[in-house]
Structure formats: structure tokens, C-alpha cells
Amino acid sequence: GEKPLFLLNLLYAAEGTPLHSLARTLTRLDDLSHCLAWSKTDPRDTKGVASPPVDLVEFPRLGMSFRCEEVNGDFRLCCLDYGGLFVPNGPPSSLRSEAGKLCSQMPHSILLQNENSEFSVLVPNVKPYRPIVREDPFSTELVLGRKDEKWQLHARNKTFLYSVHPTLSFLQPATQTGAMYLLLMEWLARRHGAAASLISSIATDEKLDPGAQQIFDHFAGISEPHPDTHALRLQVTLALRNVPGLVKKWDAADELTGYLQRLSQVSARCRLGEA
């Protein structure tokens, strides 16, 4: 039969060890209490070694797994759910550094790549909050509600995978719900122009599923006195105006008034187009 697997304690991994480095990467995706690192080597038999090698990593809450494979003498953490993708390691190349900039607004994301140096960004579908920081009113710090049971119950997709465009200039969502989540993250990061560029990707005339609906409702909770916020809510309203039974949690008339009053301050990428 198969060799037994031993569960490793990521919480007490010694600093500077490969296991500690792995733990720091994994906590971007989920809490350590929901990251399971397995080894085929019994930790009791590794005397004089800081930590046994990791063979398998599981994320039960996300429904994802990674396997450690040796390729040309290097060990890779390969994603079992998205074939051909792995977590890049070693010193970052210039291409990898540029791709990494595209997910800077999502602290819970990790960068993946394939053998052709094509990149993707993996993001858990968790509820993000932007707390009010009085000392820094324009803060973009986020709090992730990983334990929000209602959000997780309605989330059909526990993760989103975004392809990095070959120009390394933007992310490409594969689904409408994925586009809505990326729009939310760009909006919370106050990258209003990037959020506006995703409006066409969320347009639909079909009823939203519960996962997309909760992201849409979360748009109303973004409270900031920025003229682009009025523009974004109006653009979202127009993009989803034909969705049956959709109830907005904001007043379109109030948003239009705020937009017109501060039109000169609305950035060019967020302005409404001419009919």
C-alpha cells in the first residue's frame, strides 16, 4: 500500500527553515489552522534536520491541494486543481516581478506559473473589509473575513484564477463572478480606473447566482467620499440594468447627483460614456 503521511506542525516551524518559508506562503491563501502540510517522512526520524520534506499540501476550506515535485533538481509546489501550474520559487525574474505587481491589491493571492513562464493569480473567495483608519483616511489596508459563514455558504467558487495577460499589464477573469470579485478588490484598493476597466466583463442580463449577488451587495458597503465612487456605482447600475429582480442597495439618483456635482474631479477612465 501507499506510505503513510505525517502531518507537520506549521505553526512552530523554525524561522529560516523551508517549512517556515512555506508556511508564510500558505497563509496568504488561508489561516494556518486550515493548511495541512503532509510528509512521507516521519518527523521523529529526522534527527539533526530542521524539518522533513513536504510532499502534499491541502486546503480543506478551499477544496484545493498542492503536491511537491522534483523538477531538474528543484522542488516545486504544483497545483493539483489547475494542471500545469506551480508556485514559482527562487529569485524572481523580471517577468515574474512585473506579474506580481498585478496582485498587489490582493494580500490573499499567490502567483502561479507554468513551464512557458505564463502567469496566473490564485485568489480565495473571502469577504474583504476596508476598516476605517482615522490616522490614514485613504488607507487601503484590508481585513479578510475568512470565517464569514454566510459568505462561504453562498460562494459557489471558493477560489478564482486570473490569467495574466501576455503584456503583463492586466488580469483576465474567466467568469462574470470572478470579474465582479476582481472589480471589488480593485475598488477597495482605490484603483478606480482599473475597476472601471472591468465593468464590461460583469455586464449580463441573467439572474445573478448567490455568490455574484453577495459581491454586488458588497459594492454598496464601500463608503468613501470619492467622485469616482459615484461613477463606478452608476457604471455597475448600467451594466446590470437588465438583470431580472436585481435590487440595488444604493439610490441611483443620489449617485447621479453626486457624479454631476463633482464631474470635473472624476477620473477619465471612470467617466460615463456618451449615449
Short mmCIF file of N, CA, C and O in Angstrom, two decimals, residues 23-86:
data_model
loop_
_atom_site.label_atom_id
_atom_site.label_comp_id
_atom_site.label_asym_id
_atom_site.label_seq_id
_atom_site.Cartn_x
_atom_site.Cartn_y
_atom_site.Cartn_z
N ALA A 23 5.14 28.00 5.16
CA ALA A 23 4.02 28.44 5.99
C ALA A 23 3.66 29.89 5.69
O ALA A 23 2.48 30.25 5.63
N ARG A 24 4.66 30.73 5.49
CA ARG A 24 4.39 32.14 5.19
C ARG A 24 3.68 32.29 3.85
O ARG A 24 2.81 33.16 3.69
N THR A 25 4.01 31.45 2.90
CA THR A 25 3.33 31.48 1.60
C THR A 25 1.90 30.98 1.72
O THR A 25 0.97 31.58 1.18
N LEU A 26 1.72 29.89 2.45
CA LEU A 26 0.39 29.28 2.56
C LEU A 26 -0.61 30.18 3.27
O LEU A 26 -1.80 30.15 2.98
N THR A 27 -0.13 30.98 4.22
CA THR A 27 -1.05 31.84 4.98
C THR A 27 -1.62 32.96 4.13
O THR A 27 -2.54 33.65 4.57
N ARG A 28 -1.10 33.15 2.94
CA ARG A 28 -1.75 34.10 2.03
C ARG A 28 -3.08 33.53 1.55
O ARG A 28 -4.02 34.28 1.28
N LEU A 29 -3.16 32.21 1.45
CA LEU A 29 -4.38 31.58 0.95
C LEU A 29 -5.39 31.28 2.05
O LEU A 29 -6.60 31.39 1.83
N ASP A 30 -4.92 30.88 3.23
CA ASP A 30 -5.84 30.55 4.32
C ASP A 30 -5.09 30.59 5.65
O ASP A 30 -3.86 30.63 5.68
N ASP A 31 -5.86 30.57 6.73
CA ASP A 31 -5.25 30.53 8.06
C ASP A 31 -4.48 29.22 8.22
O ASP A 31 -4.84 28.19 7.64
N LEU A 32 -3.44 29.25 9.05
CA LEU A 32 -2.64 28.05 9.27
C LEU A 32 -3.47 26.89 9.80
O LEU A 32 -3.17 25.73 9.55
N SER A 33 -4.52 27.22 10.55
CA SER A 33 -5.38 26.16 11.10
C SER A 33 -6.12 25.40 10.01
O SER A 33 -6.67 24.32 10.26
N HIS A 34 -6.13 25.96 8.81
CA HIS A 34 -6.80 25.31 7.68
C HIS A 34 -5.81 24.98 6.56
O HIS A 34 -6.22 24.79 5.41
N CYS A 35 -4.53 24.92 6.89
CA CYS A 35 -3.49 24.49 5.94
C CYS A 35 -2.88 23.20 6.47
O CYS A 35 -2.35 23.17 7.58
N LEU A 36 -2.95 22.15 5.70
CA LEU A 36 -2.42 20.85 6.11
C LEU A 36 -1.21 20.49 5.26
O LEU A 36 -1.33 20.31 4.05
N ALA A 37 -0.06 20.42 5.91
CA ALA A 37 1.18 20.03 5.22
C ALA A 37 1.54 18.62 5.63
O ALA A 37 1.71 18.33 6.82
N TRP A 38 1.67 17.73 4.65
CA TRP A 38 1.92 16.32 4.89
C TRP A 38 3.30 15.91 4.37
O TRP A 38 3.76 16.41 3.35
N SER A 39 3.91 14.98 5.08
CA SER A 39 5.21 14.45 4.65
C SER A 39 5.19 12.93 4.72
O SER A 39 4.56 12.35 5.60
N LYS A 40 5.89 12.30 3.79
CA LYS A 40 6.04 10.85 3.83
C LYS A 40 7.14 10.43 4.80
O LYS A 40 7.30 9.24 5.08
N THR A 41 7.87 11.42 5.27
CA THR A 41 8.97 11.15 6.20
C THR A 41 8.50 11.39 7.63
O THR A 41 7.95 12.45 7.94
N ASP A 42 8.70 10.42 8.49
CA ASP A 42 8.32 10.56 9.89
C ASP A 42 9.21 11.62 10.54
O ASP A 42 10.44 11.48 10.55
N PRO A 43 8.62 12.71 11.07
CA PRO A 43 9.43 13.76 11.70
C PRO A 43 10.32 13.23 12.83
O PRO A 43 11.37 13.81 13.12
N ARG A 44 9.93 12.13 13.45
CA ARG A 44 10.73 11.56 14.54
C ARG A 44 12.01 10.91 14.03
O ARG A 44 12.92 10.63 14.81
N ASP A 45 12.08 10.67 12.71
CA ASP A 45 13.26 10.03 12.14
C ASP A 45 14.22 11.03 11.50
O ASP A 45 15.18 10.62 10.83
N THR A 46 13.96 12.32 11.66
CA THR A 46 14.80 13.34 11.01
C THR A 46 15.67 14.04 12.03
O THR A 46 15.60 15.26 12.22
N LYS A 47 16.45 13.29 12.73
CA LYS A 47 17.35 13.88 13.73
C LYS A 47 18.42 14.73 13.04
O LYS A 47 19.03 14.32 12.07
N GLY A 48 18.59 15.92 13.58
CA GLY A 48 19.59 16.83 13.03
C GLY A 48 19.11 17.60 11.82
O GLY A 48 19.84 18.41 11.27
N VAL A 49 17.87 17.34 11.37
CA VAL A 49 17.29 18.07 10.24
C VAL A 49 16.21 19.00 10.77
O VAL A 49 15.39 18.60 11.61
N ALA A 50 16.23 20.24 10.31
CA ALA A 50 15.29 21.23 10.84
C ALA A 50 13.84 20.84 10.60
O ALA A 50 12.98 21.01 11.47
N SER A 51 13.54 20.30 9.43
CA SER A 51 12.16 19.90 9.13
C SER A 51 12.17 18.87 8.01
O SER A 51 13.01 18.94 7.11
N PRO A 52 11.27 17.91 8.05
CA PRO A 52 11.19 16.92 6.97
C PRO A 52 10.64 17.54 5.70
O PRO A 52 9.98 18.59 5.75
N PRO A 53 10.87 16.94 4.56
CA PRO A 53 10.35 17.50 3.30
C PRO A 53 8.83 17.39 3.24
O PRO A 53 8.23 16.44 3.75
N VAL A 54 8.22 18.38 2.63
CA VAL A 54 6.76 18.39 2.45
C VAL A 54 6.42 17.71 1.13
O VAL A 54 7.01 18.01 0.09
N ASP A 55 5.47 16.80 1.18
CA ASP A 55 5.07 16.08 -0.04
C ASP A 55 3.70 16.52 -0.55
O ASP A 55 3.44 16.45 -1.75
N LEU A 56 2.83 16.95 0.35
CA LEU A 56 1.47 17.30 -0.04
C LEU A 56 0.96 18.42 0.85
O LEU A 56 1.21 18.42 2.06
N VAL A 57 0.25 19.37 0.25
CA VAL A 57 -0.39 20.46 1.00
C VAL A 57 -1.86 20.49 0.62
O VAL A 57 -2.22 20.48 -0.57
N GLU A 58 -2.71 20.52 1.63
CA GLU A 58 -4.15 20.54 1.39
C GLU A 58 -4.79 21.76 2.06
O GLU A 58 -4.39 22.16 3.16
N PHE A 59 -5.79 22.31 1.38
CA PHE A 59 -6.60 23.41 1.92
C PHE A 59 -8.06 22.94 1.95
O PHE A 59 -8.80 23.13 0.98
N PRO A 60 -8.48 22.31 3.05
CA PRO A 60 -9.84 21.75 3.10
C PRO A 60 -10.93 22.78 2.88
O PRO A 60 -11.94 22.50 2.22
N ARG A 61 -10.75 23.99 3.41
CA ARG A 61 -11.79 25.01 3.29
C ARG A 61 -11.91 25.52 1.86
O ARG A 61 -12.99 25.91 1.43
N LEU A 62 -10.80 25.50 1.13
CA LEU A 62 -10.81 25.96 -0.26
C LEU A 62 -11.02 24.82 -1.25
O LEU A 62 -11.25 25.07 -2.44
N GLY A 63 -10.89 23.59 -0.77
CA GLY A 63 -11.03 22.44 -1.67
C GLY A 63 -9.89 22.34 -2.66
O GLY A 63 -10.09 21.95 -3.82
N MET A 64 -8.67 22.69 -2.23
CA MET A 64 -7.52 22.68 -3.13
C MET A 64 -6.37 21.87 -2.54
O MET A 64 -6.29 21.71 -1.31
N SER A 65 -5.50 21.39 -3.42
CA SER A 65 -4.32 20.63 -2.99
C SER A 65 -3.12 20.98 -3.87
O SER A 65 -3.27 21.31 -5.05
N PHE A 66 -1.94 20.88 -3.26
CA PHE A 66 -0.68 21.07 -3.97
C PHE A 66 0.21 19.88 -3.65
O PHE A 66 0.23 19.39 -2.52
N ARG A 67 0.99 19.43 -4.64
CA ARG A 67 1.93 18.33 -4.44
C ARG A 67 3.34 18.83 -4.73
O ARG A 67 3.56 19.56 -5.69
N CYS A 68 4.27 18.43 -3.90
CA CYS A 68 5.66 18.82 -4.09
C CYS A 68 6.33 17.83 -5.05
O CYS A 68 6.31 16.62 -4.81
N GLU A 69 6.86 18.35 -6.13
CA GLU A 69 7.51 17.52 -7.14
C GLU A 69 8.91 18.03 -7.42
O GLU A 69 9.17 19.23 -7.37
N GLU A 70 9.82 17.11 -7.72
CA GLU A 70 11.19 17.49 -8.05
C GLU A 70 11.33 17.60 -9.57
O GLU A 70 11.02 16.66 -10.31
N VAL A 71 11.77 18.77 -10.03
CA VAL A 71 11.95 19.02 -11.45
C VAL A 71 13.35 19.60 -11.66
O VAL A 71 13.65 20.70 -11.17
N ASN A 72 14.18 18.88 -12.37
CA ASN A 72 15.56 19.32 -12.65
C ASN A 72 16.31 19.70 -11.38
O ASN A 72 17.04 20.71 -11.34
N GLY A 73 16.12 18.91 -10.35
CA GLY A 73 16.83 19.15 -9.10
C GLY A 73 16.20 20.16 -8.18
O GLY A 73 16.65 20.34 -7.03
N ASP A 74 15.15 20.84 -8.63
CA ASP A 74 14.45 21.81 -7.80
C ASP A 74 13.09 21.25 -7.39
O ASP A 74 12.46 20.49 -8.14
N PHE A 75 12.64 21.65 -6.21
CA PHE A 75 11.34 21.20 -5.73
C PHE A 75 10.29 22.27 -6.03
O PHE A 75 10.52 23.47 -5.79
N ARG A 76 9.18 21.82 -6.59
CA ARG A 76 8.09 22.72 -6.94
C ARG A 76 6.81 22.32 -6.21
O ARG A 76 6.53 21.14 -6.03
N LEU A 77 6.03 23.33 -5.85
CA LEU A 77 4.72 23.10 -5.27
C LEU A 77 3.72 23.23 -6.41
O LEU A 77 3.40 24.33 -6.86
N CYS A 78 3.25 22.07 -6.90
CA CYS A 78 2.40 22.03 -8.10
C CYS A 78 0.93 21.94 -7.71
O CYS A 78 0.55 21.14 -6.85
N CYS A 79 0.11 22.74 -8.35
CA CYS A 79 -1.32 22.77 -8.07
C CYS A 79 -2.00 21.58 -8.73
O CYS A 79 -1.85 21.36 -9.94
N LEU A 80 -2.73 20.80 -7.95
CA LEU A 80 -3.41 19.62 -8.47
C LEU A 80 -4.76 19.96 -9.09
O LEU A 80 -5.35 19.13 -9.79
N ASP A 81 -5.27 21.15 -8.83
CA ASP A 81 -6.59 21.54 -9.32
C ASP A 81 -6.52 22.30 -10.64
O ASP A 81 -7.50 22.37 -11.36
N TYR A 82 -5.38 22.91 -10.90
CA TYR A 82 -5.16 23.60 -12.17
C TYR A 82 -3.89 23.03 -12.77
O TYR A 82 -2.78 23.40 -12.40
N GLY A 83 -4.06 22.10 -13.70
CA GLY A 83 -2.94 21.37 -14.26
C GLY A 83 -1.88 22.27 -14.89
O GLY A 83 -2.20 23.22 -15.60
N GLY A 84 -0.61 21.94 -14.62
CA GLY A 84 0.49 22.66 -15.23
C GLY A 84 0.93 23.91 -14.50
O GLY A 84 1.92 24.53 -14.90
N LEU A 85 0.22 24.29 -13.43
CA LEU A 85 0.58 25.50 -12.70
C LEU A 85 1.30 25.14 -11.40
O LEU A 85 0.95 24.17 -10.73
N PHE A 86 2.29 25.93 -11.05
CA PHE A 86 3.03 25.70 -9.82
C PHE A 86 3.43 27.03 -9.20
O PHE A 86 3.39 28.09 -9.86
#
